Amino acid sequence: MADKDVERSDERGYGPGPWWGDLGTWGAVGLIVFGVLVAAWVFFRLPGTPDESASGYYGAAKAIAIGLVVVGSTLLGRRRSRTAAGDETKERDGV
């Protein structure tokens, strides 16, 4: 087999990222709201609540925690990009 017959790429072949990786700010806020609703559902013992309330609260806490991490990461990334853009403007203006 010749070299031209072999397809080459520089990709490392990593699998797709986690399911929450592309949520964005509003998706993460929705996930937080969903977690709060699940916690309220478990608190009021509405139909479909697990027999062990701790497992319901655990699921709600996971959803809220993932949402908070995604929101924090997104907002921190935006802040850093604005700061970097501001520094470039200052350098360009000679300040």
C-alpha positions in Angstrom: 0.0 0.0 0.0 1.5 3.3 -1.0 1.6 6.4 1.3 -1.0 8.2 -0.9 -3.5 5.4 -0.3 -3.4 5.9 3.4 -5.5 8.6 4.9 -3.6 10.6 7.4 -4.8 13.0 9.9 -3.4 14.8 12.9 -6.4 14.1 15.1 -5.8 12.1 18.2 -9.0 10.1 18.0 -10.5 11.2 21.2 -14.1 10.3 21.7 -16.9 12.9 22.0 -16.9 15.0 25.2 -19.4 14.7 28.0 -23.1 15.3 27.3 -23.1 18.6 29.2 -20.1 20.0 27.3 -22.1 21.9 24.8 -25.0 23.1 26.9 -24.0 26.8 27.0 -25.3 29.3 29.5 -29.0 28.9 28.9 -28.9 25.2 28.8 -27.0 25.1 32.1 -29.6 27.5 33.7 -32.3 25.1 32.4 -30.5 22.2 34.0 -30.3 24.1 37.3 -34.1 24.8 37.2 -34.8 21.2 36.3 -32.7 20.1 39.3 -34.7 22.4 41.6 -38.0 21.1 40.2 -36.9 17.5 40.8 -35.9 18.4 44.4 -39.3 20.0 44.9 -41.0 17.0 43.4 -39.2 14.7 45.8 -39.9 17.0 48.8 -43.6 17.0 48.2 -43.6 13.2 47.5 -45.5 13.6 44.2 -46.2 10.5 42.1 -43.1 8.8 40.8 -40.9 9.8 43.7 -38.5 7.0 44.7 -39.1 5.2 48.0 -35.7 6.3 49.3 -35.9 10.1 49.1 -32.1 10.4 49.3 -31.8 9.0 45.8 -34.1 11.6 44.5 -32.2 14.4 46.2 -29.0 12.9 44.9 -30.2 13.1 41.3 -31.4 16.6 41.8 -28.1 17.7 43.4 -26.1 16.2 40.5 -28.2 18.1 37.9 -27.8 21.4 39.9 -24.1 20.8 40.4 -23.4 20.2 36.7 -25.5 23.2 35.8 -23.5 25.4 38.2 -20.2 24.2 36.9 -21.2 24.8 33.3 -22.5 28.3 34.0 -19.4 29.2 36.0 -17.1 27.9 33.3 -19.0 29.7 30.6 -19.1 33.0 32.5 -15.4 32.7 33.5 -14.4 32.1 29.9 -16.4 35.1 28.7 -14.7 37.3 31.3 -11.3 36.1 30.4 -11.9 36.7 26.7 -13.1 40.2 27.4 -10.0 40.9 29.6 -7.7 39.5 26.8 -9.5 41.7 24.2 -9.1 44.7 26.5 -5.4 44.1 26.9 -4.9 43.8 23.2 -6.7 47.2 22.7 -4.5 48.8 25.3 -1.3 47.4 23.6 -2.5 48.5 20.2 -3.3 52.0 21.5 0.1 52.3 23.1 -1.1 52.5 26.7 
